[in-house]
Structures are given as C-alpha cells and as structure tokens.
Coordinates of C-alpha atoms and ligand atoms in Angstrom, one line a residue:
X91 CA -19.6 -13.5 -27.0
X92 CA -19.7 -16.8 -25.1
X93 CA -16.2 -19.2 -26.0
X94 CA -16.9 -23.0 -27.0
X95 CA -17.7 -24.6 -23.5
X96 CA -15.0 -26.5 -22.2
X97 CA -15.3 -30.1 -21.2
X98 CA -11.9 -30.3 -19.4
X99 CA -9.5 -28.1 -18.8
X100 CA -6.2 -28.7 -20.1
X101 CA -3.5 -30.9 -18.1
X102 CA -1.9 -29.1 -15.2
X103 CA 1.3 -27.4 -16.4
X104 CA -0.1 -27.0 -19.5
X105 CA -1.7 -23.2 -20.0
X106 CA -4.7 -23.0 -22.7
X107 CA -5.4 -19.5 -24.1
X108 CA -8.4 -17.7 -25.1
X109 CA -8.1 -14.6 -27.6
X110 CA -10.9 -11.9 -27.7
X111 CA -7.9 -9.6 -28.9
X112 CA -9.6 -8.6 -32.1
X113 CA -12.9 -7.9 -31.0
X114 CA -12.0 -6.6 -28.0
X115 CA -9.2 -4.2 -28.6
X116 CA -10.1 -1.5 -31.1
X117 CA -7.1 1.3 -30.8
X118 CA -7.8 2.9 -34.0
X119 CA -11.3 3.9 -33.4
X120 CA -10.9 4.6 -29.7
X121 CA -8.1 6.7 -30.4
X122 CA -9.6 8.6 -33.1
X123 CA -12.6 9.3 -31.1
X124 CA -10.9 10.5 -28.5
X125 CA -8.7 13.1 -30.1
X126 CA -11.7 14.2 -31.6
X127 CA -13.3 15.2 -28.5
X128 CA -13.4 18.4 -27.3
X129 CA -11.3 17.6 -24.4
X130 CA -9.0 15.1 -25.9
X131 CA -8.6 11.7 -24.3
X132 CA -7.8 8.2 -25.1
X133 CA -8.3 5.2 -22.7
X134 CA -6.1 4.0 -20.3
X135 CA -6.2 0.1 -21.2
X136 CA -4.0 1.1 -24.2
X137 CA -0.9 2.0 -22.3
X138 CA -0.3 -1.9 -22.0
X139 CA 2.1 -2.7 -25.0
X140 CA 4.7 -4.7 -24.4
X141 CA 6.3 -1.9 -23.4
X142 CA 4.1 -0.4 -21.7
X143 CA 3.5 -3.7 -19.5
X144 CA 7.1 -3.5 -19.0
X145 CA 7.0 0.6 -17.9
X146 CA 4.2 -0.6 -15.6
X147 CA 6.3 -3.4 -13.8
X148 CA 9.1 -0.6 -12.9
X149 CA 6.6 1.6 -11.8
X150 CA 5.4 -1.1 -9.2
X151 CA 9.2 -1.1 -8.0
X152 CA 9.3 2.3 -7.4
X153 CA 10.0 3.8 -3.8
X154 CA 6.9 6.3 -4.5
X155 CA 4.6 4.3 -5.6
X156 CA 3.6 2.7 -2.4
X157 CA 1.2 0.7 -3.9
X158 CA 1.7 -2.6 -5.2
X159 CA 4.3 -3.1 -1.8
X160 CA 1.7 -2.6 0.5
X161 CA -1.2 -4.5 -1.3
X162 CA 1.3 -8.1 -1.6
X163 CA 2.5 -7.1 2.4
X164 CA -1.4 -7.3 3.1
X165 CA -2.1 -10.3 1.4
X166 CA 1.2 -12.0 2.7
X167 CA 0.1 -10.4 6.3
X168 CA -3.7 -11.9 6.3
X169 CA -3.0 -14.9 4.0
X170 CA -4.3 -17.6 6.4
X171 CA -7.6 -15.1 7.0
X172 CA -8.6 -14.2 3.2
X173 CA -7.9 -18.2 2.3
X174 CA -10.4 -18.9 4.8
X175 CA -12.6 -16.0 3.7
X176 CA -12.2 -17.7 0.2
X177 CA -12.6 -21.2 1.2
X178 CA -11.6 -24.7 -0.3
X179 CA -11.8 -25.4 -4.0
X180 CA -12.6 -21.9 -5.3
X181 CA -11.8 -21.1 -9.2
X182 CA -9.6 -18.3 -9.0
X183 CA -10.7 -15.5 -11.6
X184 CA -8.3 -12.8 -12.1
X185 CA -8.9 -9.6 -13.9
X186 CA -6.2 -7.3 -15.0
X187 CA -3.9 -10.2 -14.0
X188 CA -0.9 -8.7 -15.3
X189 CA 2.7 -10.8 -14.1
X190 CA 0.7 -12.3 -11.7
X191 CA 3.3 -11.4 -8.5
X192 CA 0.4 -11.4 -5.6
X193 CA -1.9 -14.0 -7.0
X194 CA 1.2 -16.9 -6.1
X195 CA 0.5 -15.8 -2.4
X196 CA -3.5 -16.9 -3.1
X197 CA -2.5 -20.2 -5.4
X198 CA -0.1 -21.5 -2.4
X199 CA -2.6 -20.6 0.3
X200 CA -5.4 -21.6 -1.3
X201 CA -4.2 -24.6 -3.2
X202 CA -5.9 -23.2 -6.2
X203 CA -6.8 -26.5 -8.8
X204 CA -7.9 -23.5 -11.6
X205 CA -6.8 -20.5 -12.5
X206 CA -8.4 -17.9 -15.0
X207 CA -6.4 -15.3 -15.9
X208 CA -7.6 -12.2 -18.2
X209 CA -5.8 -9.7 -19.2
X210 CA -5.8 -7.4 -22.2
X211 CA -2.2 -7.8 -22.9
X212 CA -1.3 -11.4 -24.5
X213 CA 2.5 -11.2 -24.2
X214 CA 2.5 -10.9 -20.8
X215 CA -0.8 -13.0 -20.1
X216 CA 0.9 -16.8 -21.7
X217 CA 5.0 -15.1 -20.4
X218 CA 3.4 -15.0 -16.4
X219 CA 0.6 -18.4 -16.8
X220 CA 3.9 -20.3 -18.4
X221 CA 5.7 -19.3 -15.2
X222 CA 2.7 -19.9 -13.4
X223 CA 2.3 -23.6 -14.4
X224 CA 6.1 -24.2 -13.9
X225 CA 5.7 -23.3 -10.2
X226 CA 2.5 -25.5 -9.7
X227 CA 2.9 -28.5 -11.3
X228 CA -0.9 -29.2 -9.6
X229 CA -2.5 -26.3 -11.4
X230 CA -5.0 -25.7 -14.6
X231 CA -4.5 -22.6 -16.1
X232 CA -6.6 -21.0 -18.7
X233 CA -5.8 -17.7 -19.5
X234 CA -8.7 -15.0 -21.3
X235 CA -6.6 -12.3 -23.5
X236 CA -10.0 -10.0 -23.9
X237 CA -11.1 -6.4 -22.6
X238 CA -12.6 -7.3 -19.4
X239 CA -14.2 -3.8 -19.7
X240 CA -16.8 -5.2 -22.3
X241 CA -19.2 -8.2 -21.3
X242 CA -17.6 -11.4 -21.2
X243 CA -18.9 -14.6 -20.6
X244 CA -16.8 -17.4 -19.1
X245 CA -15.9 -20.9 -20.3
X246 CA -17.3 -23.8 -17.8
X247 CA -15.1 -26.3 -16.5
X248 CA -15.9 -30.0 -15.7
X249 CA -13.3 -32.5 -14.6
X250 CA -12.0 -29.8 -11.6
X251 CA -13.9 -30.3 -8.7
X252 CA -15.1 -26.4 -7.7
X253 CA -17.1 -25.3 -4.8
X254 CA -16.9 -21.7 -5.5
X255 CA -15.5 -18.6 -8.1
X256 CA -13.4 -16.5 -6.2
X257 CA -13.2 -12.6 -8.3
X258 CA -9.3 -11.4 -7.7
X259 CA -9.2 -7.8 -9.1
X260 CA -6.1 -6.0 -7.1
X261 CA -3.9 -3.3 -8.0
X262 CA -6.7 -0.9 -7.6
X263 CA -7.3 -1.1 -11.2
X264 CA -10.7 0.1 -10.1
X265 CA -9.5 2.9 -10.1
X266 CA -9.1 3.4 -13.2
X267 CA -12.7 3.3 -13.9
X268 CA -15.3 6.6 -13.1
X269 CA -17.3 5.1 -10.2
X270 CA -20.0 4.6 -12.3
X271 CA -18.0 2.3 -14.8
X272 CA -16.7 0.9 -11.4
X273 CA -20.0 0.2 -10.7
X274 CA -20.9 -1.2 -14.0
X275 CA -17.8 -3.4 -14.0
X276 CA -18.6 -4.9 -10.3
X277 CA -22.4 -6.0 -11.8
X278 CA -20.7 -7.5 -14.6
X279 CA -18.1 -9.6 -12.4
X280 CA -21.1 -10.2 -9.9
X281 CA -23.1 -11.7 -13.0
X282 CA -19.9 -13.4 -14.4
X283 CA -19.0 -15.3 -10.9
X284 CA -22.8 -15.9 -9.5
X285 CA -24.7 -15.7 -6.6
X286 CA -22.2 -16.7 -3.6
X287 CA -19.1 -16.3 -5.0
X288 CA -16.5 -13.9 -3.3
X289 CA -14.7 -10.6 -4.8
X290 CA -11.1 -10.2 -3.3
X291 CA -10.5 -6.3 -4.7
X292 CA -7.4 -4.2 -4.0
X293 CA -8.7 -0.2 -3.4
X294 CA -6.3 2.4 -2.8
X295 CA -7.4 4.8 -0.2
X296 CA -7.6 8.6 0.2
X297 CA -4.9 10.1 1.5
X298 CA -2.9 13.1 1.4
X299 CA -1.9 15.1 -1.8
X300 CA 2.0 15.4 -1.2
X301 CA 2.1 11.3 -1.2
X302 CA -0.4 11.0 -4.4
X303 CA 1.3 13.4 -6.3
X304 CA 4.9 11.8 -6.0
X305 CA 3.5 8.0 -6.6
X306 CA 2.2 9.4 -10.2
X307 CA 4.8 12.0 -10.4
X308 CA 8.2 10.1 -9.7
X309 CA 11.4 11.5 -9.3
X310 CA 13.2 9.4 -12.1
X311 CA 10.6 9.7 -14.5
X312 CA 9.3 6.1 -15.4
X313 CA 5.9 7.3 -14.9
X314 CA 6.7 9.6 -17.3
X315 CA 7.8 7.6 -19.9
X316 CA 5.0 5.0 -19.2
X317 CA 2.6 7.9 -20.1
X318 CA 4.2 9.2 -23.1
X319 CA 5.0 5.6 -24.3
X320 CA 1.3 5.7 -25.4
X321 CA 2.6 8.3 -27.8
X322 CA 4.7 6.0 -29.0
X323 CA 2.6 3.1 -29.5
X324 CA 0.1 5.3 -31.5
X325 CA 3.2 6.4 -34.1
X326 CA 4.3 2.6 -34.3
X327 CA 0.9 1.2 -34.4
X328 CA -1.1 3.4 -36.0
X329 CA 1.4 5.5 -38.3
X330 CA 1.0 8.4 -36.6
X331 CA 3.3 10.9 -36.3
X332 CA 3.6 12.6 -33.4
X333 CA 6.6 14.6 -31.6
X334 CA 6.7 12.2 -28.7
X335 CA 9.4 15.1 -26.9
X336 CA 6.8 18.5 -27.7
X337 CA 4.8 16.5 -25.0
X338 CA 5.6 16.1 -21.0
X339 CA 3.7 13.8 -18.7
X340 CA 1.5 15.9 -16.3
X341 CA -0.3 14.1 -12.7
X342 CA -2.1 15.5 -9.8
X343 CA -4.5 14.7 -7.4
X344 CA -7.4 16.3 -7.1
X345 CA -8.7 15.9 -3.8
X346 CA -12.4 17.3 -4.0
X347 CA -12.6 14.7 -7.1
X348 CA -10.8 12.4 -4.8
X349 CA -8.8 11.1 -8.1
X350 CA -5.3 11.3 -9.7
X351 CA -5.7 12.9 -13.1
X352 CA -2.4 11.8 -15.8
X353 CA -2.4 14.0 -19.2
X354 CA -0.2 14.6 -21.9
X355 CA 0.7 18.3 -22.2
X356 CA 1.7 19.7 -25.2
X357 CA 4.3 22.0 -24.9
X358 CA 3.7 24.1 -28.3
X359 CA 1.0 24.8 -30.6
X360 CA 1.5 21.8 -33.0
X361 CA 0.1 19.2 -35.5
X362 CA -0.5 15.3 -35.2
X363 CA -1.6 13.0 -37.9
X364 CA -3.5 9.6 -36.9
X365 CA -4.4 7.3 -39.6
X366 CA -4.8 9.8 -42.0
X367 CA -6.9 12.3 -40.0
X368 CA -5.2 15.9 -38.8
X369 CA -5.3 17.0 -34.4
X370 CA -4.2 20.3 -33.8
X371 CA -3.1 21.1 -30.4
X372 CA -2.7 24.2 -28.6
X373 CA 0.5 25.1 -26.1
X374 CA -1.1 23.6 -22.8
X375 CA -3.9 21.8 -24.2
X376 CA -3.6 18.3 -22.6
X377 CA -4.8 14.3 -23.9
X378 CA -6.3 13.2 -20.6
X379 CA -4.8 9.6 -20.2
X380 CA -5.9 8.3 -17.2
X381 CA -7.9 8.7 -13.7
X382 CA -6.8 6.8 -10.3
X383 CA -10.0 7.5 -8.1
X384 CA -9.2 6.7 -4.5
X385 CA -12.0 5.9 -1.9
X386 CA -12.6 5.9 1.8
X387 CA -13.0 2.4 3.2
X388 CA -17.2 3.2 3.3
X389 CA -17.1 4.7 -0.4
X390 CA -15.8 1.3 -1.7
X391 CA -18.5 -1.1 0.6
X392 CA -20.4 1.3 -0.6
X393 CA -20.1 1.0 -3.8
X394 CA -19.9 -3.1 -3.5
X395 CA -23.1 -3.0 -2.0
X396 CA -24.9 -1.4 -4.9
X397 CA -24.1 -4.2 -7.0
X398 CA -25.1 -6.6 -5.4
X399 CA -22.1 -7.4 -3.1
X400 CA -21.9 -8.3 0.9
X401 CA -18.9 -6.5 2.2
X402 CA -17.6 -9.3 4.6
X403 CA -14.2 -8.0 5.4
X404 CA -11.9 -5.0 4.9
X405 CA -7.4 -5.9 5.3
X406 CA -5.0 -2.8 5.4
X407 CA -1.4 -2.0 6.1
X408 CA -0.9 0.0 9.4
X409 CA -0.6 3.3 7.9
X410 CA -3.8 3.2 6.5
X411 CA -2.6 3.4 2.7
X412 CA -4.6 0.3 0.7
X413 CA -7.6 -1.9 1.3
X414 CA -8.2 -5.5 0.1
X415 CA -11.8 -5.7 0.6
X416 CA -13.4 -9.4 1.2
X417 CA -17.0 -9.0 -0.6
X418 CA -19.4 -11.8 -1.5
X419 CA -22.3 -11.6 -4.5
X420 CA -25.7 -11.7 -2.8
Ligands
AVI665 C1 -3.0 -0.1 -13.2 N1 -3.4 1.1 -12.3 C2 -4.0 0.6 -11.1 C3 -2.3 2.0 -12.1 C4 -2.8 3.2 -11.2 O1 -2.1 3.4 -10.1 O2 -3.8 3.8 -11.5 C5 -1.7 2.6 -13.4 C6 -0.7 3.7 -13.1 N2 -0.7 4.8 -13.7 C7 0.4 5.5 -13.3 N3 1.0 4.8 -12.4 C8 0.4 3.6 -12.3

C-alpha cells in the first residue's frame, strides 16, 4: 500500500502519523497459525505491547545485556566519521525506531531537517517523536506505525531540501530475522531508500556462549518476564486463557546456528484456549518466540552485498562485541 503523497511535511515540532496498524498487525491469525504448527511458534514483533515496549527498555538497561551500551558508545565514539559517511541533508529513515535513545546522537550530528520513524508499536512511536520534536525545535517528524516486515512504500516529501535517504536500522533487530528474511528485508530497504542512499545497521557479533547466554538469560529475570509477557498479551488480547506461571522463559545460544534461540517451556502437560480453538502442550514442549542470529563482521558485508549494498565501513567497541556497518545501495 502506497500512503497519499505528501506535499509538505508538517511544521517542525509538530509530529504527523501514519497508521498501517490494521493491515499490518494481524495477531489473531499469526498466532493461531503458529500454535498450530508442529513446532509451535509465534513471531517475535508481537512481544511489543505497551508492555512489552516497556520490558524491552529495562532489558536495554541491564548489566548483561551488553548490547544497546555498546552500540550508542559506538555511535557517540565515531559520530563525526558516520555523519560524514552520511553526509549533509539526508532523510533519516528509522526502522524498528523504538524510544529513539541513539538516533538523538545522528539528528544533532547530522542536523537531520526529516525524520521518518516506523515502528510497529504506536504508543511508543508518537510518546518518543513528541519528545523528539520538543528537543529539535528545527525538525519534521513523520512517524510510520506499520510492520516494516511487509512491503512498504514511503510517502515523498517536497518543501525539505534532501540530498540523500539515510536507512538507520540498529539494535541488531536483524537479528531477529532468518538470514534469509534478513536478506529479503535489506532488498526491500534498498528498494524503499534507492540507488545511493546509505544503510547505517547495528549487528551484533559472534562471540562466546557464557556472554550470549546471560544477555538473554538475566539474573533478575526481566528477560523473562518480557518473554512470558507475550502470554499475557494473548490472554488480554485475544481471550485466551493460558496459565502464564505453568510456563518458564528458556534462552540459549547455539553456536553452530550462530543464534540465540528464546522459548516458552511448558512445565506440565496442559491445555490452552485461543479464540475459541484448543493447543495441548506436552511437559517440555516449547513455543519458539524468538531467534537473535549473530554474524562475523564478513557474514554481515556479506550478506549486504547480496542485496545490492556497498559495504563502505565497519565501527566497533574495542572488545569486539557490536558492529555498525556503513553500507551504501548500488
Ligand atoms: C530487539 N532485539 C534486537 C532484541 C534482541 O536482542 O534480539 C530483543 C530481545 N530479546 C531478548 N532480549 C532482547
């Protein structure tokens, strides 16, 4: 679906929103198809309730889960580099965009005059642009509430002068795709930004199992709770009615797979309903929730290079944790 072309953007400090929601977002049947399946699953974009979005955010504060500390220390680190990488007058495209915490660094450095947000989650999408647009008085905002995982076609600007689209896709949500939906998803954002427009994408990298297994695996549990919180959601949502605590969180890496697996075990044989239709589950039998697929530094140019990327540059902390790969669309 292509929204109504947009002759100006709004005024700076004011945020205009997009919603692709009801299209885009389809719980019920995902859901039901994947408990169906033989090895039960449901997708990870539907952990991101409101509280869910809220579970994520203390996960990203957590001492294990080295992640999101050493992508913004990167991007604070290499700042004056990746704005030059970028270049004046880029439109900044953010997937996944989330509270928006690292793209401030890029919108100060880079001056940003437009700012496209998307994100699945709406409450948090118009809570972080609002804040956004307080900070830069200078900025357009337009924030997308859609599934970037499905096609999706951009509105145009006029009236903002723009040399460039920049792609900002950190967090390694890749990740969270199979490298071949990876793959899939890098085509689309190459089609969606054009020929010479630049990815910035945060990657976390292979490492050992002891580290991955405690940043998914936390000592206090908040990964825990953001897992079985999708439990929760289904029984609010969806009047289902299952026994949230006859479940426990379950994450590993598997390093042959070079992935973090997250399940939901159940810990007796028991019964769900979902909107009307009966799951049984075995003692053990898990829902797979999620996969966090890490890659080498080559894997991910790679992988950029098969669609249709130029891997220009590669940042990283100095233990050799996270990437933030500068690419540009050939
Ligand atoms: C959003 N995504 C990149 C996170 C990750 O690390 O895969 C989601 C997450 N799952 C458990 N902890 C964090």
């Amino acid at each position: 679906m292509k929204p109504e072309p947009t002759p100006q953007p709004p005024a700076p400090g004011v945020v205009r929103f997009y919603s692709f929601r009801p299209e885009g977002e389809r719980l019920r049947d995902d859901v039901l198809a994947g408990l169906a399946l033989p090895k039960k699953s449901i997708p990870p974009k539907y952990f991101y309730d409101e509280q869910g979005c809220r579970l994520f955010e203390a996960i990203c504060e957590l001492p294990e889960y080295y992640l999101t500390r050493t992508e913004t220390a990167i991007l604070r680190g290499n700042v004056a580099e990746i704005a030059q990488f970028i270049g004046p007058d880029a439109e900044l495209i953010e997937f996944g965009s989330g509270v928006q915490a690292k793209t401030r660094i890029l919108i100060q450095a880079l001056q940003t005059r437009l700012y496209v947000p998307i994100d699945i989650a709406i409450d948090t999408l118009r809570a972080s642009s609002n804040e956004l647009a307080g900070r830069f008085p200078w900025l357009n905002i337009v924030g997308i509430s859609a599934d970037y995982t499905r096609p999706l076609a951009l509105p145009e600007f006029v009236g903002v002068p723009i040399r460039r689209k920049a792609v900002f896709f950190p967090g390694s949500t890749i990740g969270n795709f199979t490298p071949a939906e990876a793959l899939f998803f890098l085509k689309q954002a190459r089609k969606t930004a054009g020929t010479g427009s630049v990815l910035l994408i945060g990657v976390d990298l292979k490492k050992d199992k002891a580290t991955l297994d405690a940043a998914y695996a936390d000592a206090t549990g908040v990964t825990a709770r953001f897992n079985l919180n999708l439990l929760h959601r289904i029984n609010r949502e969806l009047g289902a009615d299952f026994q949230v605590n006859r479940f426990r969180h379950k994450a590993f890496y598997d390093p042959v797979a070079g992935r973090v697996e997250m399940h939901l075990e159940s810990l007796y044989s028991q019964i769900a309903h979902v909107a009307g239709q009966r799951f049984n589950f075995a003692p053990g039998e898990t829902i797979h929730t999620e996969i966090s697929c890490k890659y080498s530094i080559a894997e991910f140019q790679e992988l950029g290079k098969r669609a249709g990327f130029t891997p220009e540059k590669v940042w990283t902390d100095p233990e050799q944790l996270f990437s933030v790969h500068g690419m540009v669309a050939a």
